[in-house]
Amino acid sequence: MRAILHVDMDAFYASVEQRDNPSLRGKPVIVGGHAQRGVVVAASYEVRPFGVKSAMPMARAVKQAPHAIVVKPRFSAYAEASEQVFAIFERYTPLIEPLSLDEAFLDVTASVGLFGAAADIAKRIRKEIAHELNLPASAGIATAKFVAKIASDLAKPNGQREVRPEETVAFLAGLPVSRLWGVGPKTEEAMKRAGLVTIGDVAARDAAWLEERFGASSGKHLWELSHGIDARDVVPDRAAKSVGAEDTFEEDLTGTEVLKPHVHAQALRVARRLRRASLKGRVVQLKLKFADFTLITRRTTLREATDDGQVIYRAALELLERAHEGKALRLTGVSVQLDEDEAQLGLFPAAAPKSSKLNEAMDRIAARFGSKAITMADIAGAEASDDDHHRSEKPVDKPKR
């Protein structure tokens, strides 16, 4: 019987801001960009009763909660906190599947004998995050990823919920079909027309009936999920096909010089994750989302596999300079695709590059003192600029000019 955790940080970006600025604690906080053009990146629980939520246009959020305090995002601070959270995860299992900066699946099946029941492991993880990082987290515990994810959602904020195998069908039964993975608005509407409003309605039908109406693959998928059947494994970086990092900007950015520090920081984050998992890759990919939401990817293949952030950055920068074309961007991302062949050691492995000792030293410093303890000059300059903006933020009814 598997033991799967889904750990999700609560209002992560907003919680980091409230932690770092005590004057914001207990107050309605919106993390976002320009009051008229940007979108809400995160909303504290204090502002959510007013209908404010992530991805909402800032203009609408400000209208609904005029008393809220708006702070500009500090993505470097969130990335650092994320690395510290994942370091706590690694104390309990190497089987960690990151979903984003602030959530992950953990397979603790093999950890139960050492640390106790899965629910106890979840409690320990949440307690250590709260004690060491002063941040709240919620957790779901189940035998399947799908169920664990829903359990953590329902446990928010700052709680946990365990769904035992014998409780799974009853736990899911009363939830709307929109909770089923893969069910979007169109499929939900089709299911409602077929009389399927809750997950329990789906579970009550035969698999053959569902396959006849929604197709063999989709019908089987819906039936299995309605019974809590989800055989997908937790896929850690070591078993993943690629390792990446990306950031959405609070305001569109234009110009290679402005974008360089962000791409550089992403390359370094990817490299640290590669080294942590003892992985290397040859294919570097750059992801760009423009102001009009057009999404493109560009990639290049290196002569040798690498886990060096500077090598990855130089490759990503070349891609950026060719693909950017001076257009405004709202997102950049850097990833390295892994080749199974690279996991195999050659008969006569090449000598480690000179940069490996520097990377090892930087990793040790970051692990002990945090990722901001040592960094590159261009990234430090960009972070200092972000901190200046952060310190000058005011309540939304007195916007900064």
mmCIF file of C-alpha atoms in Angstrom:
data_model
loop_
_atom_site.group_PDB
_atom_site.id
_atom_site.type_symbol
_atom_site.label_atom_id
_atom_site.label_comp_id
_atom_site.label_asym_id
_atom_site.label_seq_id
_atom_site.Cartn_x
_atom_site.Cartn_y
_atom_site.Cartn_z
ATOM 1 C CA MET A 1 0.000 0.000 0.000
ATOM 2 C CA ARG A 2 1.510 3.293 -1.101
ATOM 3 C CA ALA A 3 1.796 6.350 1.146
ATOM 4 C CA ILE A 4 1.584 9.573 -0.872
ATOM 5 C CA LEU A 5 1.731 13.110 0.498
ATOM 6 C CA HIS A 6 0.763 16.287 -1.293
ATOM 7 C CA VAL A 7 2.279 19.247 0.532
ATOM 8 C CA ASP A 8 1.153 22.706 -0.529
ATOM 9 C CA MET A 9 2.319 25.997 0.942
ATOM 10 C CA ASP A 10 -0.561 28.278 1.952
ATOM 11 C CA ALA A 11 -0.810 31.543 -0.017
ATOM 12 C CA PHE A 12 2.926 31.102 -0.490
ATOM 13 C CA TYR A 13 4.018 34.437 -1.945
ATOM 14 C CA ALA A 14 1.737 36.408 0.374
ATOM 15 C CA SER A 15 2.884 34.364 3.379
ATOM 16 C CA VAL A 16 6.539 35.099 2.566
ATOM 17 C CA GLU A 17 5.735 38.822 2.392
ATOM 18 C CA GLN A 18 3.891 38.704 5.736
ATOM 19 C CA ARG A 19 6.768 36.788 7.301
ATOM 20 C CA ASP A 20 9.418 39.197 6.064
ATOM 21 C CA ASN A 21 7.401 42.318 6.886
ATOM 22 C CA PRO A 22 5.697 41.937 10.295
ATOM 23 C CA SER A 23 3.533 45.010 9.658
ATOM 24 C CA LEU A 24 1.650 42.971 7.024
ATOM 25 C CA ARG A 25 0.707 40.089 9.323
ATOM 26 C CA GLY A 26 -3.003 39.647 9.805
ATOM 27 C CA LYS A 27 -3.765 42.206 7.121
ATOM 28 C CA PRO A 28 -5.284 41.786 3.630
ATOM 29 C CA VAL A 29 -2.307 41.525 1.270
ATOM 30 C CA ILE A 30 -2.286 41.334 -2.506
ATOM 31 C CA VAL A 31 0.949 40.393 -4.238
ATOM 32 C CA GLY A 32 0.772 41.836 -7.719
ATOM 33 C CA GLY A 33 1.940 44.343 -10.254
ATOM 34 C CA HIS A 34 0.530 47.555 -11.637
ATOM 35 C CA ALA A 35 -2.885 48.416 -10.163
ATOM 36 C CA GLN A 36 -4.420 48.784 -13.620
ATOM 37 C CA ARG A 37 -2.451 46.483 -15.953
ATOM 38 C CA GLY A 38 -1.156 43.619 -13.813
ATOM 39 C CA VAL A 39 -2.680 40.469 -12.363
ATOM 40 C CA VAL A 40 -2.844 39.127 -8.821
ATOM 41 C CA VAL A 41 0.118 36.828 -8.208
ATOM 42 C CA ALA A 42 -1.025 35.816 -4.710
ATOM 43 C CA ALA A 43 -3.687 36.796 -2.188
ATOM 44 C CA SER A 44 -3.436 36.389 1.563
ATOM 45 C CA TYR A 45 -6.246 34.593 3.340
ATOM 46 C CA GLU A 46 -7.294 37.891 4.941
ATOM 47 C CA VAL A 47 -8.204 39.355 1.540
ATOM 48 C CA ARG A 48 -9.882 36.282 0.047
ATOM 49 C CA PRO A 49 -13.297 36.868 1.697
ATOM 50 C CA PHE A 50 -13.571 39.907 -0.590
ATOM 51 C CA GLY A 51 -13.345 37.675 -3.660
ATOM 52 C CA VAL A 52 -9.702 38.360 -4.449
ATOM 53 C CA LYS A 53 -7.802 35.391 -5.853
ATOM 54 C CA SER A 54 -4.726 34.571 -7.913
ATOM 55 C CA ALA A 55 -4.696 35.457 -11.636
ATOM 56 C CA MET A 56 -7.475 38.026 -11.164
ATOM 57 C CA PRO A 57 -6.870 41.378 -12.922
ATOM 58 C CA MET A 58 -5.392 43.825 -10.430
ATOM 59 C CA ALA A 59 -7.936 46.492 -11.364
ATOM 60 C CA ARG A 60 -10.771 44.193 -10.321
ATOM 61 C CA ALA A 61 -8.986 43.086 -7.139
ATOM 62 C CA VAL A 62 -8.360 46.678 -6.093
ATOM 63 C CA LYS A 63 -12.015 47.520 -6.683
ATOM 64 C CA GLN A 64 -13.215 44.576 -4.601
ATOM 65 C CA ALA A 65 -10.760 45.176 -1.751
ATOM 66 C CA PRO A 66 -9.808 48.879 -1.762
ATOM 67 C CA HIS A 67 -8.391 48.576 1.761
ATOM 68 C CA ALA A 68 -5.894 45.850 0.777
ATOM 69 C CA ILE A 69 -2.143 46.392 0.831
ATOM 70 C CA VAL A 70 -0.418 45.728 -2.475
ATOM 71 C CA VAL A 71 3.212 44.591 -2.578
ATOM 72 C CA LYS A 72 5.320 43.905 -5.639
ATOM 73 C CA PRO A 73 6.448 40.296 -6.098
ATOM 74 C CA ARG A 74 9.974 39.347 -5.027
ATOM 75 C CA PHE A 75 10.547 36.157 -6.951
ATOM 76 C CA SER A 76 14.072 35.686 -5.639
ATOM 77 C CA ALA A 77 12.703 35.581 -2.083
ATOM 78 C CA TYR A 78 10.094 33.000 -3.072
ATOM 79 C CA ALA A 79 12.688 30.859 -4.874
ATOM 80 C CA GLU A 80 14.908 30.902 -1.784
ATOM 81 C CA ALA A 81 12.028 29.935 0.507
ATOM 82 C CA SER A 82 11.072 27.183 -1.929
ATOM 83 C CA GLU A 83 14.560 25.686 -1.830
ATOM 84 C CA GLN A 84 14.422 25.669 1.962
ATOM 85 C CA VAL A 85 11.030 23.931 1.908
ATOM 86 C CA PHE A 86 12.261 21.272 -0.503
ATOM 87 C CA ALA A 87 15.354 20.740 1.643
ATOM 88 C CA ILE A 88 12.993 19.775 4.481
ATOM 89 C CA PHE A 89 11.150 17.368 2.168
ATOM 90 C CA GLU A 90 14.469 15.688 1.358
ATOM 91 C CA ARG A 91 14.977 14.766 5.025
ATOM 92 C CA TYR A 92 12.167 12.238 4.668
ATOM 93 C CA THR A 93 12.299 10.884 1.101
ATOM 94 C CA PRO A 94 14.206 11.258 -2.167
ATOM 95 C CA LEU A 95 10.964 10.629 -4.078
ATOM 96 C CA ILE A 96 9.777 14.223 -4.508
ATOM 97 C CA GLU A 97 7.871 15.438 -7.549
ATOM 98 C CA PRO A 98 7.852 19.255 -7.688
ATOM 99 C CA LEU A 99 4.694 20.739 -9.187
ATOM 100 C CA SER A 100 5.733 24.365 -8.676
ATOM 101 C CA LEU A 101 7.760 26.462 -6.245
ATOM 102 C CA ASP A 102 5.230 25.851 -3.491
ATOM 103 C CA GLU A 103 3.851 22.322 -3.851
ATOM 104 C CA ALA A 104 5.021 18.777 -4.410
ATOM 105 C CA PHE A 105 4.081 15.128 -4.182
ATOM 106 C CA LEU A 106 6.153 12.965 -1.842
ATOM 107 C CA ASP A 107 6.186 9.180 -1.877
ATOM 108 C CA VAL A 108 6.959 8.202 1.720
ATOM 109 C CA THR A 109 6.084 4.525 1.386
ATOM 110 C CA ALA A 110 9.640 3.444 2.171
ATOM 111 C CA SER A 111 10.002 6.077 4.903
ATOM 112 C CA VAL A 112 7.227 4.791 7.161
ATOM 113 C CA GLY A 113 9.448 2.233 8.851
ATOM 114 C CA LEU A 114 11.940 4.938 9.801
ATOM 115 C CA PHE A 115 9.750 7.940 10.586
ATOM 116 C CA GLY A 116 6.354 6.486 11.464
ATOM 117 C CA ALA A 117 2.964 6.630 9.774
ATOM 118 C CA ALA A 118 2.455 8.832 6.714
ATOM 119 C CA ALA A 119 0.232 11.229 8.670
ATOM 120 C CA ASP A 120 2.969 11.577 11.296
ATOM 121 C CA ILE A 121 5.516 12.345 8.586
ATOM 122 C CA ALA A 122 3.217 15.043 7.201
ATOM 123 C CA LYS A 123 2.887 16.558 10.679
ATOM 124 C CA ARG A 124 6.650 16.565 11.142
ATOM 125 C CA ILE A 125 7.231 18.218 7.775
ATOM 126 C CA ARG A 126 4.633 20.921 8.428
ATOM 127 C CA LYS A 127 5.993 21.501 11.937
ATOM 128 C CA GLU A 128 9.566 21.898 10.663
ATOM 129 C CA ILE A 129 8.446 24.290 7.908
ATOM 130 C CA ALA A 130 6.561 26.365 10.491
ATOM 131 C CA HIS A 131 9.373 26.322 13.065
ATOM 132 C CA GLU A 132 12.348 26.842 10.745
ATOM 133 C CA LEU A 133 10.819 28.999 8.012
ATOM 134 C CA ASN A 134 7.832 30.550 9.812
ATOM 135 C CA LEU A 135 5.535 29.624 6.931
ATOM 136 C CA PRO A 136 2.236 27.692 6.893
ATOM 137 C CA ALA A 137 1.710 24.535 4.860
ATOM 138 C CA SER A 138 -1.126 22.092 4.307
ATOM 139 C CA ALA A 139 -0.905 18.402 3.460
ATOM 140 C CA GLY A 140 -3.024 15.619 2.070
ATOM 141 C CA ILE A 141 -2.272 11.963 2.766
ATOM 142 C CA ALA A 142 -3.628 9.114 0.646
ATOM 143 C CA THR A 143 -2.600 6.075 -1.382
ATOM 144 C CA ALA A 144 -3.031 7.938 -4.703
ATOM 145 C CA LYS A 145 -1.773 11.282 -5.976
ATOM 146 C CA PHE A 146 -5.189 12.455 -7.135
ATOM 147 C CA VAL A 147 -6.773 11.873 -3.734
ATOM 148 C CA ALA A 148 -3.852 13.378 -1.805
ATOM 149 C CA LYS A 149 -4.106 16.569 -3.877
ATOM 150 C CA ILE A 150 -7.803 17.006 -3.135
ATOM 151 C CA ALA A 151 -7.219 16.225 0.548
ATOM 152 C CA SER A 152 -4.617 18.980 0.868
ATOM 153 C CA ASP A 153 -6.934 21.455 -0.878
ATOM 154 C CA LEU A 154 -9.706 20.692 1.604
ATOM 155 C CA ALA A 155 -7.296 20.923 4.566
ATOM 156 C CA LYS A 156 -6.336 24.533 3.838
ATOM 157 C CA PRO A 157 -5.286 26.705 5.458
ATOM 158 C CA ASN A 158 -2.543 25.267 7.651
ATOM 159 C CA GLY A 159 -4.038 21.826 8.149
ATOM 160 C CA GLN A 160 -3.819 18.271 6.935
ATOM 161 C CA ARG A 161 -6.236 15.535 6.013
ATOM 162 C CA GLU A 162 -5.695 11.835 5.651
ATOM 163 C CA VAL A 163 -7.912 9.700 3.438
ATOM 164 C CA ARG A 164 -7.587 6.022 4.276
ATOM 165 C CA PRO A 165 -8.099 3.449 1.496
ATOM 166 C CA GLU A 166 -11.465 2.305 2.842
ATOM 167 C CA GLU A 167 -12.657 5.927 3.047
ATOM 168 C CA THR A 168 -11.657 6.963 -0.472
ATOM 169 C CA VAL A 169 -14.892 6.377 -2.406
ATOM 170 C CA ALA A 170 -17.030 8.019 0.277
ATOM 171 C CA PHE A 171 -14.574 10.939 0.547
ATOM 172 C CA LEU A 172 -14.837 11.639 -3.178
ATOM 173 C CA ALA A 173 -18.550 10.937 -3.598
ATOM 174 C CA GLY A 174 -19.920 14.356 -2.635
ATOM 175 C CA LEU A 175 -17.403 16.409 -4.600
ATOM 176 C CA PRO A 176 -18.309 17.999 -7.957
ATOM 177 C CA VAL A 177 -17.107 16.280 -11.123
ATOM 178 C CA SER A 178 -14.934 19.321 -11.842
ATOM 179 C CA ARG A 179 -12.561 17.946 -9.191
ATOM 180 C CA LEU A 180 -11.686 15.020 -11.456
ATOM 181 C CA TRP A 181 -8.360 15.519 -13.210
ATOM 182 C CA GLY A 182 -8.870 16.220 -16.900
ATOM 183 C CA VAL A 183 -12.437 17.516 -16.520
ATOM 184 C CA GLY A 184 -12.601 21.048 -17.915
ATOM 185 C CA PRO A 185 -15.682 23.247 -18.434
ATOM 186 C CA LYS A 186 -16.751 21.511 -21.672
ATOM 187 C CA THR A 187 -16.413 18.015 -20.268
ATOM 188 C CA GLU A 188 -18.123 19.075 -17.044
ATOM 189 C CA GLU A 189 -21.091 20.391 -19.022
ATOM 190 C CA ALA A 190 -21.292 17.157 -21.030
ATOM 191 C CA MET A 191 -21.187 15.126 -17.831
ATOM 192 C CA LYS A 192 -23.961 17.187 -16.262
ATOM 193 C CA ARG A 193 -26.123 16.619 -19.335
ATOM 194 C CA ALA A 194 -25.553 12.909 -18.764
ATOM 195 C CA GLY A 195 -26.741 13.273 -15.158
ATOM 196 C CA LEU A 196 -23.269 13.204 -13.619
ATOM 197 C CA VAL A 197 -23.036 16.067 -11.136
ATOM 198 C CA THR A 198 -20.885 14.587 -8.372
ATOM 199 C CA ILE A 199 -17.992 12.145 -8.368
ATOM 200 C CA GLY A 200 -20.342 9.747 -6.603
ATOM 201 C CA ASP A 201 -22.616 9.850 -9.668
ATOM 202 C CA VAL A 202 -19.662 8.761 -11.800
ATOM 203 C CA ALA A 203 -18.683 5.985 -9.383
ATOM 204 C CA ALA A 204 -22.227 4.634 -9.473
ATOM 205 C CA ARG A 205 -22.030 4.025 -13.229
ATOM 206 C CA ASP A 206 -20.461 1.036 -14.931
ATOM 207 C CA ALA A 207 -17.160 1.623 -16.689
ATOM 208 C CA ALA A 208 -18.723 0.397 -19.947
ATOM 209 C CA TRP A 209 -21.497 3.041 -19.687
ATOM 210 C CA LEU A 210 -18.918 5.794 -19.241
ATOM 211 C CA GLU A 211 -16.749 4.482 -22.079
ATOM 212 C CA GLU A 212 -19.732 4.440 -24.420
ATOM 213 C CA ARG A 213 -20.512 8.112 -23.762
ATOM 214 C CA PHE A 214 -17.047 9.619 -23.285
ATOM 215 C CA GLY A 215 -14.801 7.274 -25.244
ATOM 216 C CA ALA A 216 -12.886 4.194 -24.161
ATOM 217 C CA SER A 217 -9.880 6.037 -22.763
ATOM 218 C CA SER A 218 -11.717 8.937 -21.116
ATOM 219 C CA GLY A 219 -14.496 6.739 -19.762
ATOM 220 C CA LYS A 220 -12.055 4.361 -18.116
ATOM 221 C CA HIS A 221 -10.071 7.304 -16.737
ATOM 222 C CA LEU A 222 -13.193 8.872 -15.171
ATOM 223 C CA TRP A 223 -14.327 5.580 -13.656
ATOM 224 C CA GLU A 224 -10.926 4.876 -12.115
ATOM 225 C CA LEU A 225 -10.562 8.350 -10.609
ATOM 226 C CA SER A 226 -14.087 8.213 -9.176
ATOM 227 C CA HIS A 227 -12.987 5.113 -7.259
ATOM 228 C CA GLY A 228 -9.725 6.712 -6.156
ATOM 229 C CA ILE A 229 -7.644 4.611 -8.538
ATOM 230 C CA ASP A 230 -4.570 6.523 -9.691
ATOM 231 C CA ALA A 231 -1.544 4.351 -10.337
ATOM 232 C CA ARG A 232 0.770 7.153 -11.433
ATOM 233 C CA ASP A 233 4.082 7.187 -9.608
ATOM 234 C CA VAL A 234 5.680 10.150 -7.902
ATOM 235 C CA VAL A 235 8.328 11.192 -10.431
ATOM 236 C CA PRO A 236 11.368 12.901 -8.846
ATOM 237 C CA ASP A 237 13.853 15.027 -10.768
ATOM 238 C CA ARG A 238 16.116 11.974 -11.052
ATOM 239 C CA ALA A 239 13.426 10.162 -13.050
ATOM 240 C CA ALA A 240 12.030 13.201 -14.854
ATOM 241 C CA LYS A 241 12.652 13.946 -18.514
ATOM 242 C CA SER A 242 13.641 17.536 -17.768
ATOM 243 C CA VAL A 243 14.375 19.950 -14.939
ATOM 244 C CA GLY A 244 13.208 23.544 -15.268
ATOM 245 C CA ALA A 245 12.459 26.855 -13.586
ATOM 246 C CA GLU A 246 10.253 29.705 -14.753
ATOM 247 C CA ASP A 247 8.810 32.981 -13.478
ATOM 248 C CA THR A 248 5.809 35.079 -14.462
ATOM 249 C CA PHE A 249 6.551 38.794 -14.146
ATOM 250 C CA GLU A 250 4.187 41.136 -12.345
ATOM 251 C CA GLU A 251 4.572 43.541 -15.289
ATOM 252 C CA ASP A 252 5.665 42.837 -18.855
ATOM 253 C CA LEU A 253 9.416 43.236 -19.364
ATOM 254 C CA THR A 254 11.148 44.454 -22.519
ATOM 255 C CA GLY A 255 14.812 44.395 -23.458
ATOM 256 C CA THR A 256 17.479 41.731 -23.230
ATOM 257 C CA GLU A 257 19.408 43.583 -20.534
ATOM 258 C CA VAL A 258 16.341 43.682 -18.284
ATOM 259 C CA LEU A 259 15.620 40.005 -18.880
ATOM 260 C CA LYS A 260 19.177 38.716 -18.412
ATOM 261 C CA PRO A 261 19.158 38.576 -14.569
ATOM 262 C CA HIS A 262 15.894 36.623 -14.566
ATOM 263 C CA VAL A 263 17.148 34.060 -17.096
ATOM 264 C CA HIS A 264 20.463 33.864 -15.227
ATOM 265 C CA ALA A 265 18.722 33.166 -11.907
ATOM 266 C CA GLN A 266 16.555 30.492 -13.526
ATOM 267 C CA ALA A 267 19.614 28.800 -15.044
ATOM 268 C CA LEU A 268 21.313 28.699 -11.642
ATOM 269 C CA ARG A 269 18.191 27.244 -9.986
ATOM 270 C CA VAL A 270 18.017 24.520 -12.642
ATOM 271 C CA ALA A 271 21.717 23.746 -12.183
ATOM 272 C CA ARG A 272 21.366 23.396 -8.394
ATOM 273 C CA ARG A 273 18.498 20.950 -8.850
ATOM 274 C CA LEU A 274 20.508 18.967 -11.382
ATOM 275 C CA ARG A 275 23.483 18.703 -9.039
ATOM 276 C CA ARG A 276 21.252 17.805 -6.116
ATOM 277 C CA ALA A 277 19.877 14.884 -8.152
ATOM 278 C CA SER A 278 23.317 13.997 -9.610
ATOM 279 C CA LEU A 279 22.047 14.650 -13.112
ATOM 280 C CA LYS A 280 23.310 16.375 -16.241
ATOM 281 C CA GLY A 281 21.755 17.262 -19.563
ATOM 282 C CA ARG A 282 22.734 18.433 -23.042
ATOM 283 C CA VAL A 283 19.557 20.069 -24.336
ATOM 284 C CA VAL A 284 18.831 23.557 -22.979
ATOM 285 C CA GLN A 285 15.361 24.955 -23.632
ATOM 286 C CA LEU A 286 14.116 28.528 -23.282
ATOM 287 C CA LYS A 287 10.407 29.240 -22.811
ATOM 288 C CA LEU A 288 8.982 32.692 -23.571
ATOM 289 C CA LYS A 289 5.444 33.976 -23.111
ATOM 290 C CA PHE A 290 4.818 37.340 -24.752
ATOM 291 C CA ALA A 291 2.469 40.107 -23.626
ATOM 292 C CA ASP A 292 -0.215 38.831 -26.026
ATOM 293 C CA PHE A 293 0.077 35.376 -24.362
ATOM 294 C CA THR A 294 1.810 33.862 -27.391
ATOM 295 C CA LEU A 295 4.045 31.046 -26.132
ATOM 296 C CA ILE A 296 7.214 29.843 -27.867
ATOM 297 C CA THR A 297 10.070 27.516 -26.955
ATOM 298 C CA ARG A 298 13.569 27.412 -28.384
ATOM 299 C CA ARG A 299 16.253 24.846 -27.685
ATOM 300 C CA THR A 300 19.897 24.133 -28.336
ATOM 301 C CA THR A 301 22.073 21.074 -27.848
ATOM 302 C CA LEU A 302 25.393 21.369 -26.033
ATOM 303 C CA ARG A 303 28.477 19.404 -27.017
ATOM 304 C CA GLU A 304 28.654 17.827 -23.559
ATOM 305 C CA ALA A 305 26.174 17.224 -20.773
ATOM 306 C CA THR A 306 26.374 19.753 -17.947
ATOM 307 C CA ASP A 307 25.071 20.709 -14.530
ATOM 308 C CA ASP A 308 26.864 24.073 -14.553
ATOM 309 C CA GLY A 309 24.625 27.118 -14.203
ATOM 310 C CA GLN A 310 26.923 29.379 -16.213
ATOM 311 C CA VAL A 311 26.997 26.993 -19.162
ATOM 312 C CA ILE A 312 23.215 26.679 -19.062
ATOM 313 C CA TYR A 313 22.852 30.460 -18.781
ATOM 314 C CA ARG A 314 25.096 31.171 -21.778
ATOM 315 C CA ALA A 315 23.094 28.738 -23.909
ATOM 316 C CA ALA A 316 19.777 30.215 -22.734
ATOM 317 C CA LEU A 317 21.036 33.749 -23.338
ATOM 318 C CA GLU A 318 21.928 32.937 -26.945
ATOM 319 C CA LEU A 319 18.408 31.595 -27.422
ATOM 320 C CA LEU A 320 16.931 34.701 -25.798
ATOM 321 C CA GLU A 321 18.882 37.074 -28.022
ATOM 322 C CA ARG A 322 17.670 35.263 -31.145
ATOM 323 C CA ALA A 323 14.037 34.835 -30.118
ATOM 324 C CA HIS A 324 13.248 37.955 -28.093
ATOM 325 C CA GLU A 325 12.972 40.470 -30.985
ATOM 326 C CA GLY A 326 12.408 43.338 -28.565
ATOM 327 C CA LYS A 327 8.867 42.261 -27.711
ATOM 328 C CA ALA A 328 7.396 42.600 -24.222
ATOM 329 C CA LEU A 329 7.487 39.369 -22.202
ATOM 330 C CA ARG A 330 5.392 38.220 -19.245
ATOM 331 C CA LEU A 331 7.232 34.930 -18.572
ATOM 332 C CA THR A 332 10.607 33.315 -19.107
ATOM 333 C CA GLY A 333 11.644 29.782 -18.273
ATOM 334 C CA VAL A 334 14.812 27.720 -18.560
ATOM 335 C CA SER A 335 14.935 23.933 -18.571
ATOM 336 C CA VAL A 336 17.420 21.164 -19.296
ATOM 337 C CA GLN A 337 16.228 17.979 -20.920
ATOM 338 C CA LEU A 338 17.779 14.819 -19.590
ATOM 339 C CA ASP A 339 19.132 12.025 -21.719
ATOM 340 C CA GLU A 340 18.991 8.536 -20.257
ATOM 341 C CA ASP A 341 22.382 7.840 -21.786
ATOM 342 C CA GLU A 342 23.881 10.630 -19.704
ATOM 343 C CA ALA A 343 23.016 8.732 -16.532
ATOM 344 C CA GLN A 344 25.436 5.980 -17.560
ATOM 345 C CA LEU A 345 29.089 6.485 -16.631
ATOM 346 C CA GLY A 346 31.573 5.938 -19.387
ATOM 347 C CA LEU A 347 34.408 3.434 -19.080
ATOM 348 C CA PHE A 348 36.849 6.333 -18.789
ATOM 349 C CA PRO A 349 34.865 9.260 -17.342
ATOM 350 C CA ALA A 350 36.161 12.723 -18.196
ATOM 351 C CA ALA A 351 37.855 14.790 -15.514
ATOM 352 C CA ALA A 352 35.578 17.143 -13.647
ATOM 353 C CA PRO A 353 35.653 20.707 -15.053
ATOM 354 C CA LYS A 354 37.283 23.412 -12.965
ATOM 355 C CA SER A 355 33.876 24.985 -12.356
ATOM 356 C CA SER A 356 32.701 21.907 -10.436
ATOM 357 C CA LYS A 357 34.659 22.872 -7.312
ATOM 358 C CA LEU A 358 33.206 26.375 -7.437
ATOM 359 C CA ASN A 359 29.707 24.960 -7.832
ATOM 360 C CA GLU A 360 30.240 22.599 -4.906
ATOM 361 C CA ALA A 361 31.401 25.487 -2.726
ATOM 362 C CA MET A 362 28.432 27.647 -3.741
ATOM 363 C CA ASP A 363 26.036 24.768 -3.084
ATOM 364 C CA ARG A 364 27.461 24.294 0.422
ATOM 365 C CA ILE A 365 27.161 28.013 1.193
ATOM 366 C CA ALA A 366 23.597 28.137 -0.162
ATOM 367 C CA ALA A 367 22.611 25.034 1.802
ATOM 368 C CA ARG A 368 23.902 26.532 5.052
ATOM 369 C CA PHE A 369 23.084 30.222 4.695
ATOM 370 C CA GLY A 370 20.408 30.401 1.960
ATOM 371 C CA SER A 371 20.585 30.941 -1.790
ATOM 372 C CA LYS A 372 20.912 34.719 -1.389
ATOM 373 C CA ALA A 373 24.105 34.377 0.674
ATOM 374 C CA ILE A 374 26.132 34.077 -2.521
ATOM 375 C CA THR A 375 25.026 34.922 -6.045
ATOM 376 C CA MET A 376 26.068 36.590 -9.289
ATOM 377 C CA ALA A 377 26.451 40.364 -9.570
ATOM 378 C CA ASP A 378 23.727 40.869 -12.185
ATOM 379 C CA ILE A 379 21.211 38.880 -10.125
ATOM 380 C CA ALA A 380 22.158 40.722 -6.939
ATOM 381 C CA GLY A 381 21.600 44.043 -8.692
ATOM 382 C CA ALA A 382 18.170 43.018 -9.895
ATOM 383 C CA GLU A 383 17.235 41.768 -6.416
ATOM 384 C CA ALA A 384 18.361 45.034 -4.835
ATOM 385 C CA SER A 385 16.099 46.910 -7.227
ATOM 386 C CA ASP A 386 13.211 44.618 -6.307
ATOM 387 C CA ASP A 387 13.889 45.175 -2.599
ATOM 388 C CA ASP A 388 13.808 48.955 -3.095
ATOM 389 C CA HIS A 389 10.377 48.644 -4.699
ATOM 390 C CA HIS A 390 9.241 46.306 -1.925
ATOM 391 C CA ARG A 391 10.224 48.701 0.866
ATOM 392 C CA SER A 392 8.392 51.612 -0.744
ATOM 393 C CA GLU A 393 5.050 49.878 -1.163
ATOM 394 C CA LYS A 394 1.958 51.574 0.244
ATOM 395 C CA PRO A 395 -1.694 50.624 0.703
ATOM 396 C CA VAL A 396 -3.606 50.442 -2.540
ATOM 397 C CA ASP A 397 -5.698 53.541 -1.834
ATOM 398 C CA LYS A 398 -2.429 55.510 -1.894
ATOM 399 C CA PRO A 399 -0.655 54.121 -4.957
ATOM 400 C CA LYS A 400 2.964 54.942 -5.560
ATOM 401 C CA ARG A 401 3.463 57.448 -8.387
#
